[in-house]
Amino acid sequence: MIQDNEASGPLGPPLEAPIVRRLAVVGIGLIGSSIIHACRARRIAGHVVAIDRDPAVVGRCRALGLGDEQTTDIAGIAGCDLVVLCIPVGAFAEVAAAMAPHLKPGAIVSDVGSVKGSIIAQISPHLPAGVHLVPAHPVAGTEYSGPDAGFATLFQRRWCILTPPEGTDAAATGLVDRFWHAMGADVEVMTAEHHDRVLAITSHVPHLIAYNIVGTAADLETVTESEVIKFSAGGFRDFTRIAASDPTMWRDIFLHNREAVLEMLGRLNEDVAILARAIRWGDGETLFRLFTRTRAIRRGIIDQGQDAAEPDFGRRHAEQPGGGKAEA
Ligand code: NAP
């Protein structure tokens, strides 16, 4: 078994044999380019086809050496054993329809989308018999987009959640599991429905709060814009980082995980009302009890290696293009 080894790079040495013979990555943004970097670093795939609809992005992929082949043509997936769709959640039906005639029998289709139920519903009707669907969601990211934003270690020590629909071929799920492990991720399998509820509260609602609080501050008439920027270190700055995330991606996430997000927002609104009441009535005990509980959750996240304990969230501004982590 291959172990991670500092001498051969933080991801570990190249594999003795590739996990995937021929890989296609469709959508070369932050996640797509990071997958290609990681695959190149560890030779996870024998041959990589990078596909993006934008000729300028395809040109950039060539310049960066992303993939063995680069094309704007979705037919580039022909002959590929694994096709990973790295596009916004709202684009899957259209891309699945265009891709379907070119899929080889026995191919595995996967993705990295932040909502799983909707993506399965969008892709499934287009897949020919004998093609396997193994959806995946790496819970890793930054607020940056595009082919220049990716880096090989993005998925290292991050969770990747697989949501194979009932009856999915176990060998196909196993291959996608090994693929993500090789990129440094820890893999967990759950249903798409459960995934969407968990991510609604851990990722989607926090992003909505960030977008909202930054928008509210910008609208406040009694606080000038320069004061918002000047005094941003008091917590607000971290919200601005999250609220800088890609608008297309986040619009699609909210439109496609509507039920779960609305359910969690309902719960949140109730709890905010309780906090407002505690503040109004000087009920310090309620506030202290909650803040003690939440502090323990933060400690749990650090103990499990999902964030750093250093001040400023241990951000590595200089070392990596992403700096902090604003995963979706
Ligand atoms: P990104 O950097 O903005 O890249 C998105 C890619 O999708 C671009 O290559 C874009 O093509 C392509 N695209 C957009 N609309 C398309 C359409 N209608 N048809 C075909 N291609 C289209 O985004 P990303 O951060 O890599 O996110 C990609 C996926 O990963 C999303 O589903 C997102 O939910 C998921 N995800 C993101 C994060 C994160 O933190 N960023 C984390 C985990 C999962 P162009 O070159 O034409 O723009």
CSV table of C-alpha atoms and ligand atoms in Angstrom, one decimal:
chain,number,residue,atom,x,y,z
A,1,MET,CA,0.0,0.0,0.0
A,2,ILE,CA,1.3,3.5,-0.9
A,3,GLN,CA,1.8,5.8,2.1
A,4,ASP,CA,1.9,9.6,1.9
A,5,ASN,CA,5.6,10.6,2.0
A,6,GLU,CA,6.9,14.1,2.5
A,7,ALA,CA,9.9,13.5,0.2
A,8,SER,CA,7.7,12.9,-2.7
A,9,GLY,CA,5.3,15.8,-2.2
A,10,PRO,CA,2.5,16.3,0.3
A,11,LEU,CA,0.1,14.1,-1.6
A,12,GLY,CA,2.4,11.1,-1.7
A,13,PRO,CA,4.4,9.4,-4.4
A,14,PRO,CA,3.0,8.7,-7.9
A,15,LEU,CA,0.9,5.5,-8.0
A,16,GLU,CA,2.4,2.3,-9.4
A,17,ALA,CA,-0.5,1.9,-11.7
A,18,PRO,CA,-3.2,4.5,-12.6
A,19,ILE,CA,-6.6,4.0,-11.1
A,20,VAL,CA,-8.3,5.4,-14.2
A,21,ARG,CA,-7.1,4.5,-17.7
A,22,ARG,CA,-8.7,7.5,-19.5
A,23,LEU,CA,-10.3,10.4,-17.5
A,24,ALA,CA,-12.4,13.3,-18.8
A,25,VAL,CA,-12.8,16.4,-16.6
A,26,VAL,CA,-15.6,18.7,-17.9
A,27,GLY,CA,-15.6,22.3,-16.6
A,28,ILE,CA,-12.1,23.5,-15.8
A,29,GLY,CA,-12.7,25.8,-12.9
A,30,LEU,CA,-11.4,25.7,-9.4
A,31,ILE,CA,-12.5,22.1,-8.7
A,32,GLY,CA,-11.8,20.7,-12.2
A,33,SER,CA,-8.3,22.1,-12.4
A,34,SER,CA,-7.5,20.9,-8.9
A,35,ILE,CA,-8.5,17.4,-9.8
A,36,ILE,CA,-6.2,17.5,-12.9
A,37,HIS,CA,-3.4,18.9,-10.8
A,38,ALA,CA,-3.8,16.1,-8.2
A,39,CYS,CA,-4.1,13.4,-10.9
A,40,ARG,CA,-0.9,14.7,-12.5
A,41,ALA,CA,0.9,14.8,-9.2
A,42,ARG,CA,0.1,11.2,-8.3
A,43,ARG,CA,-0.4,9.8,-11.8
A,44,ILE,CA,-3.9,8.8,-10.8
A,45,ALA,CA,-5.1,8.7,-14.5
A,46,GLY,CA,-3.3,7.3,-17.5
A,47,HIS,CA,-4.6,10.0,-19.9
A,48,VAL,CA,-6.6,13.2,-19.0
A,49,VAL,CA,-8.9,15.0,-21.3
A,50,ALA,CA,-9.7,18.6,-20.2
A,51,ILE,CA,-13.0,19.9,-21.6
A,52,ASP,CA,-14.4,23.4,-21.2
A,53,ARG,CA,-17.0,25.2,-23.3
A,54,ASP,CA,-14.9,28.4,-23.3
A,55,PRO,CA,-12.1,28.5,-25.9
A,56,ALA,CA,-10.2,31.0,-23.8
A,57,VAL,CA,-10.2,28.5,-20.8
A,58,VAL,CA,-9.1,25.7,-23.1
A,59,GLY,CA,-6.2,27.9,-24.2
A,60,ARG,CA,-5.4,28.6,-20.6
A,61,CYS,CA,-5.4,24.8,-19.8
A,62,ARG,CA,-2.9,24.3,-22.6
A,63,ALA,CA,-0.7,27.0,-21.2
A,64,LEU,CA,-0.9,25.6,-17.7
A,65,GLY,CA,-0.3,22.0,-18.9
A,66,LEU,CA,-3.7,20.9,-17.5
A,67,GLY,CA,-4.5,17.6,-19.1
A,68,ASP,CA,-3.0,15.6,-21.9
A,69,GLU,CA,-5.6,16.9,-24.3
A,70,GLN,CA,-7.8,20.0,-24.2
A,71,THR,CA,-10.9,20.7,-26.1
A,72,THR,CA,-14.2,22.6,-26.2
A,73,ASP,CA,-16.0,19.6,-27.7
A,74,ILE,CA,-18.0,17.5,-25.3
A,75,ALA,CA,-17.4,14.5,-27.7
A,76,GLY,CA,-13.9,14.5,-26.1
A,77,ILE,CA,-15.3,12.2,-23.5
A,78,ALA,CA,-15.6,9.4,-26.0
A,79,GLY,CA,-13.6,6.4,-24.9
A,80,CYS,CA,-13.2,7.7,-21.3
A,81,ASP,CA,-13.6,5.3,-18.4
A,82,LEU,CA,-14.4,8.1,-15.9
A,83,VAL,CA,-16.1,11.4,-16.7
A,84,VAL,CA,-16.1,13.9,-13.9
A,85,LEU,CA,-18.5,16.9,-14.3
A,86,CYS,CA,-17.2,20.0,-12.5
A,87,ILE,CA,-19.9,22.5,-13.6
A,88,PRO,CA,-22.5,24.6,-11.7
A,89,VAL,CA,-25.4,22.7,-10.2
A,90,GLY,CA,-27.9,24.2,-12.6
A,91,ALA,CA,-26.0,23.1,-15.8
A,92,PHE,CA,-26.2,19.3,-15.4
A,93,ALA,CA,-29.3,18.5,-17.4
A,94,GLU,CA,-28.0,20.3,-20.5
A,95,VAL,CA,-24.5,18.9,-20.3
A,96,ALA,CA,-25.7,15.3,-19.5
A,97,ALA,CA,-27.9,15.4,-22.6
A,98,ALA,CA,-25.0,16.6,-24.8
A,99,MET,CA,-22.6,14.1,-23.4
A,100,ALA,CA,-24.8,11.0,-23.4
A,101,PRO,CA,-24.3,9.9,-27.0
A,102,HIS,CA,-20.5,9.9,-26.6
A,103,LEU,CA,-20.4,7.7,-23.4
A,104,LYS,CA,-18.8,4.4,-23.9
A,105,PRO,CA,-20.5,1.3,-22.4
A,106,GLY,CA,-19.4,0.7,-18.9
A,107,ALA,CA,-18.2,4.2,-18.4
A,108,ILE,CA,-18.6,5.9,-14.9
A,109,VAL,CA,-20.1,9.3,-14.7
A,110,SER,CA,-19.3,11.3,-11.6
A,111,ASP,CA,-19.4,15.0,-10.6
A,112,VAL,CA,-18.4,17.4,-7.8
A,113,GLY,CA,-21.6,19.4,-7.4
A,114,SER,CA,-22.6,20.8,-4.0
A,115,VAL,CA,-26.2,19.5,-4.2
A,116,LYS,CA,-26.8,15.8,-4.9
A,117,GLY,CA,-30.5,15.1,-5.2
A,118,SER,CA,-31.1,17.6,-8.0
A,119,ILE,CA,-28.0,16.5,-9.9
A,120,ILE,CA,-29.0,12.9,-9.9
A,121,ALA,CA,-32.4,13.9,-11.2
A,122,GLN,CA,-30.9,16.0,-13.9
A,123,ILE,CA,-28.3,13.4,-15.1
A,124,SER,CA,-30.1,10.0,-14.7
A,125,PRO,CA,-32.7,10.4,-17.5
A,126,HIS,CA,-29.9,10.9,-20.1
A,127,LEU,CA,-27.6,8.0,-19.2
A,128,PRO,CA,-27.6,5.0,-21.5
A,129,ALA,CA,-28.0,1.5,-20.0
A,130,GLY,CA,-24.7,0.1,-18.8
A,131,VAL,CA,-23.2,3.5,-17.8
A,132,HIS,CA,-22.8,4.0,-14.0
A,133,LEU,CA,-23.6,7.1,-12.1
A,134,VAL,CA,-21.5,7.7,-8.9
A,135,PRO,CA,-22.1,11.3,-7.7
A,136,ALA,CA,-19.5,12.9,-5.4
A,137,HIS,CA,-19.0,16.1,-3.5
A,138,PRO,CA,-15.6,17.1,-2.3
A,139,VAL,CA,-16.2,19.3,0.7
A,140,ALA,CA,-13.2,21.5,-0.1
A,141,GLY,CA,-12.9,24.8,-1.8
A,142,THR,CA,-11.9,28.4,-1.8
A,143,GLU,CA,-13.7,31.6,-2.9
A,144,TYR,CA,-11.7,31.6,-6.1
A,145,SER,CA,-12.9,30.4,-9.6
A,146,GLY,CA,-11.4,29.5,-12.9
A,147,PRO,CA,-8.5,27.3,-14.2
A,148,ASP,CA,-5.8,29.3,-12.5
A,149,ALA,CA,-7.4,28.8,-9.0
A,150,GLY,CA,-6.8,25.1,-8.7
A,151,PHE,CA,-4.0,23.3,-6.8
A,152,ALA,CA,-3.1,19.7,-6.2
A,153,THR,CA,-3.6,19.6,-2.4
A,154,LEU,CA,-7.1,21.2,-2.4
A,155,PHE,CA,-8.7,17.9,-1.4
A,156,GLN,CA,-6.1,16.7,1.1
A,157,ARG,CA,-7.6,15.7,4.5
A,158,ARG,CA,-11.0,17.0,3.3
A,159,TRP,CA,-14.1,14.9,3.1
A,160,CYS,CA,-15.5,13.7,-0.2
A,161,ILE,CA,-19.1,12.5,0.1
A,162,LEU,CA,-20.3,9.8,-2.4
A,163,THR,CA,-24.0,9.5,-2.9
A,164,PRO,CA,-24.5,6.5,-5.2
A,165,PRO,CA,-28.2,5.9,-6.0
A,166,GLU,CA,-29.6,2.6,-4.7
A,167,GLY,CA,-28.5,-0.3,-6.9
A,168,THR,CA,-25.3,1.4,-8.2
A,169,ASP,CA,-22.6,-1.1,-9.2
A,170,ALA,CA,-20.3,-1.6,-6.2
A,171,ALA,CA,-17.2,-1.8,-8.4
A,172,ALA,CA,-18.0,1.7,-9.9
A,173,THR,CA,-18.5,3.2,-6.4
A,174,GLY,CA,-15.2,1.5,-5.3
A,175,LEU,CA,-13.3,3.1,-8.2
A,176,VAL,CA,-14.6,6.6,-7.4
A,177,ASP,CA,-13.8,6.0,-3.7
A,178,ARG,CA,-10.2,5.0,-4.7
A,179,PHE,CA,-9.9,8.0,-7.0
A,180,TRP,CA,-10.7,10.5,-4.2
A,181,HIS,CA,-8.6,8.7,-1.7
A,182,ALA,CA,-5.6,9.0,-4.1
A,183,MET,CA,-6.2,12.7,-4.2
A,184,GLY,CA,-5.8,12.8,-0.4
A,185,ALA,CA,-9.5,12.9,0.6
A,186,ASP,CA,-11.4,10.9,3.2
A,187,VAL,CA,-14.4,9.3,1.7
A,188,GLU,CA,-17.9,8.9,3.2
A,189,VAL,CA,-21.0,7.4,1.5
A,190,MET,CA,-24.5,8.5,2.3
A,191,THR,CA,-27.8,9.1,0.5
A,192,ALA,CA,-28.3,12.2,-1.7
A,193,GLU,CA,-31.2,13.3,0.5
A,194,HIS,CA,-29.1,13.1,3.7
A,195,HIS,CA,-26.2,14.9,2.0
A,196,ASP,CA,-28.4,17.8,1.0
A,197,ARG,CA,-29.8,18.2,4.5
A,198,VAL,CA,-26.4,18.1,6.2
A,199,LEU,CA,-24.8,20.5,3.7
A,200,ALA,CA,-27.8,22.9,4.0
A,201,ILE,CA,-26.8,23.6,7.6
A,202,THR,CA,-23.0,23.2,7.4
A,203,SER,CA,-22.5,25.1,4.2
A,204,HIS,CA,-25.5,26.5,2.3
A,205,VAL,CA,-27.1,28.5,5.2
A,206,PRO,CA,-23.8,29.9,6.4
A,207,HIS,CA,-23.1,31.2,2.9
A,208,LEU,CA,-26.6,32.7,2.8
A,209,ILE,CA,-25.9,34.4,6.2
A,210,ALA,CA,-22.6,35.8,4.9
A,211,TYR,CA,-24.2,37.1,1.7
A,212,ASN,CA,-27.0,38.7,3.8
A,213,ILE,CA,-24.8,40.3,6.5
A,214,VAL,CA,-22.4,41.8,3.9
A,215,GLY,CA,-25.4,43.1,1.9
A,216,THR,CA,-27.0,44.5,5.1
A,217,ALA,CA,-23.8,46.3,6.1
A,218,ALA,CA,-23.4,47.8,2.7
A,219,ASP,CA,-27.0,49.1,2.9
A,220,LEU,CA,-26.7,50.7,6.3
A,221,GLU,CA,-27.0,54.4,6.1
A,222,THR,CA,-25.4,55.2,9.4
A,223,VAL,CA,-22.2,53.3,8.7
A,224,THR,CA,-20.0,54.5,5.9
A,225,GLU,CA,-18.5,52.0,3.4
A,226,SER,CA,-15.0,53.1,4.5
A,227,GLU,CA,-15.9,52.2,8.1
A,228,VAL,CA,-17.1,48.8,7.1
A,229,ILE,CA,-13.7,48.1,5.4
A,230,LYS,CA,-11.7,49.9,8.1
A,231,PHE,CA,-13.1,48.0,11.1
A,232,SER,CA,-13.8,44.7,9.3
A,233,ALA,CA,-11.4,42.6,11.5
A,234,GLY,CA,-14.1,42.3,14.1
A,235,GLY,CA,-15.7,39.2,12.6
A,236,PHE,CA,-17.1,40.8,9.5
A,237,ARG,CA,-14.0,40.2,7.4
A,238,ASP,CA,-14.6,36.4,7.5
A,239,PHE,CA,-18.1,36.9,6.2
A,240,THR,CA,-16.8,39.1,3.3
A,241,ARG,CA,-14.5,36.3,2.3
A,242,ILE,CA,-17.4,33.8,2.1
A,243,ALA,CA,-19.6,36.4,0.4
A,244,ALA,CA,-17.0,36.7,-2.3
A,245,SER,CA,-17.8,33.2,-3.5
A,246,ASP,CA,-18.9,32.7,-7.1
A,247,PRO,CA,-22.4,34.1,-7.7
A,248,THR,CA,-23.5,31.6,-10.4
A,249,MET,CA,-22.4,28.6,-8.3
A,250,TRP,CA,-24.3,29.9,-5.2
A,251,ARG,CA,-27.4,30.9,-7.0
A,252,ASP,CA,-27.7,27.4,-8.4
A,253,ILE,CA,-27.0,25.8,-5.0
A,254,PHE,CA,-29.9,27.7,-3.4
A,255,LEU,CA,-32.3,27.1,-6.3
A,256,HIS,CA,-31.5,23.3,-6.3
A,257,ASN,CA,-31.4,22.6,-2.6
A,258,ARG,CA,-34.6,24.7,-1.9
A,259,GLU,CA,-36.4,22.4,0.5
A,260,ALA,CA,-33.5,21.6,2.8
A,261,VAL,CA,-32.3,25.2,2.9
A,262,LEU,CA,-35.8,26.5,3.7
A,263,GLU,CA,-36.2,23.9,6.4
A,264,MET,CA,-32.9,24.9,8.1
A,265,LEU,CA,-33.6,28.6,7.7
A,266,GLY,CA,-36.9,28.1,9.5
A,267,ARG,CA,-35.0,26.5,12.4
A,268,LEU,CA,-32.4,29.3,12.3
A,269,ASN,CA,-35.1,32.0,12.4
A,270,GLU,CA,-36.7,30.4,15.5
A,271,ASP,CA,-33.3,30.3,17.3
A,272,VAL,CA,-32.4,33.9,16.3
A,273,ALA,CA,-35.7,35.0,17.9
A,274,ILE,CA,-34.7,33.2,21.1
A,275,LEU,CA,-31.4,35.0,21.1
A,276,ALA,CA,-33.0,38.4,20.5
A,277,ARG,CA,-35.4,37.7,23.4
A,278,ALA,CA,-32.4,36.8,25.7
A,279,ILE,CA,-30.6,40.0,24.7
A,280,ARG,CA,-33.8,42.1,25.2
A,281,TRP,CA,-34.4,40.7,28.7
A,282,GLY,CA,-30.8,40.6,29.9
A,283,ASP,CA,-30.8,36.8,30.0
A,284,GLY,CA,-27.0,36.3,30.1
A,285,GLU,CA,-27.3,32.7,31.2
A,286,THR,CA,-29.0,31.7,27.9
A,287,LEU,CA,-26.3,33.5,25.9
A,288,PHE,CA,-23.5,32.0,27.9
A,289,ARG,CA,-24.8,28.5,27.7
A,290,LEU,CA,-25.1,28.7,23.9
A,291,PHE,CA,-21.7,30.3,23.4
A,292,THR,CA,-20.1,27.6,25.6
A,293,ARG,CA,-21.7,24.8,23.5
A,294,THR,CA,-20.6,26.4,20.2
A,295,ARG,CA,-17.1,26.8,21.4
A,296,ALA,CA,-17.0,23.1,22.0
A,297,ILE,CA,-18.1,22.5,18.4
A,298,ARG,CA,-15.2,24.7,17.2
A,299,ARG,CA,-12.8,22.6,19.3
A,300,GLY,CA,-14.2,19.4,17.7
A,301,ILE,CA,-13.6,20.7,14.2
A,302,ILE,CA,-9.9,21.5,15.1
A,303,ASP,CA,-9.5,18.2,16.8
A,304,GLN,CA,-10.7,16.4,13.7
A,305,GLY,CA,-8.2,18.3,11.5
A,306,GLN,CA,-10.9,20.2,9.6
A,307,ASP,CA,-9.4,23.6,10.4
A,308,ALA,CA,-6.3,25.0,12.2
A,309,ALA,CA,-6.3,26.5,15.7
A,310,GLU,CA,-3.9,29.4,14.9
A,311,PRO,CA,-5.3,32.9,14.9
A,312,ASP,CA,-6.7,34.0,11.5
A,313,PHE,CA,-7.9,30.5,11.0
A,314,GLY,CA,-4.4,29.4,10.1
A,315,ARG,CA,-4.7,30.8,6.6
A,316,ARG,CA,-1.8,30.2,4.3
A,317,HIS,CA,-2.1,33.5,2.3
A,318,ALA,CA,1.2,33.3,0.6
A,319,GLU,CA,1.5,29.6,-0.1
A,320,GLN,CA,-1.7,28.7,-1.9
A,321,PRO,CA,-3.9,30.5,-4.3
A,322,GLY,CA,-7.0,29.8,-2.2
A,323,GLY,CA,-5.8,31.0,1.2
A,324,GLY,CA,-8.7,30.2,3.4
A,325,LYS,CA,-11.3,27.6,2.9
A,326,ALA,CA,-14.8,28.5,1.8
A,327,GLU,CA,-15.9,25.1,0.7
A,328,ALA,CA,-19.3,24.5,-0.6
B,1,NAP,P1,-15.8,27.5,-11.3
B,1,NAP,O1,-14.3,27.7,-10.9
B,1,NAP,O2,-16.6,28.7,-11.5
B,1,NAP,O3,-15.9,26.7,-12.7
B,1,NAP,C1,-17.1,26.3,-13.2
B,1,NAP,C2,-16.9,25.6,-14.5
B,1,NAP,O4,-18.2,25.2,-15.0
B,1,NAP,C3,-16.2,26.5,-15.6
B,1,NAP,O5,-15.3,25.7,-16.3
B,1,NAP,C4,-17.4,26.9,-16.5
B,1,NAP,O6,-17.1,27.1,-17.8
B,1,NAP,C5,-18.3,25.7,-16.4
B,1,NAP,N1,-19.7,26.0,-16.7
B,1,NAP,C6,-20.4,27.0,-16.2
B,1,NAP,N2,-21.7,26.9,-16.7
B,1,NAP,C7,-21.7,25.9,-17.6
B,1,NAP,C8,-22.6,25.4,-18.5
B,1,NAP,N3,-23.9,25.9,-18.6
B,1,NAP,N4,-22.3,24.4,-19.3
B,1,NAP,C9,-21.0,23.9,-19.3
B,1,NAP,N5,-20.0,24.3,-18.5
B,1,NAP,C10,-20.4,25.3,-17.6
B,1,NAP,O7,-16.6,26.6,-10.3
B,1,NAP,P2,-16.0,25.5,-9.2
B,1,NAP,O8,-15.8,26.2,-7.9
B,1,NAP,O9,-15.0,24.7,-9.8
B,1,NAP,O10,-17.4,24.7,-9.0
B,1,NAP,C11,-17.7,23.6,-9.9
B,1,NAP,C12,-18.7,22.7,-9.2
B,1,NAP,O11,-18.1,22.3,-8.0
B,1,NAP,C13,-20.0,23.3,-8.8
B,1,NAP,O12,-21.1,22.4,-9.0
B,1,NAP,C14,-19.9,23.6,-7.3
B,1,NAP,O13,-21.1,23.4,-6.6
B,1,NAP,C15,-18.9,22.4,-6.9
B,1,NAP,N6,-18.1,22.7,-5.7
B,1,NAP,C16,-17.5,23.9,-5.5
B,1,NAP,C17,-16.7,24.1,-4.4
B,1,NAP,C18,-16.1,25.5,-4.1
B,1,NAP,O14,-15.8,25.8,-3.0
B,1,NAP,N7,-15.8,26.3,-5.1
B,1,NAP,C19,-16.5,23.1,-3.5
B,1,NAP,C20,-17.1,21.9,-3.7
B,1,NAP,C21,-17.9,21.7,-4.8
B,1,NAP,P3,-16.5,28.5,-18.4
B,1,NAP,O15,-15.1,28.3,-18.6
B,1,NAP,O16,-17.3,28.8,-19.6
B,1,NAP,O17,-16.8,29.6,-17.3
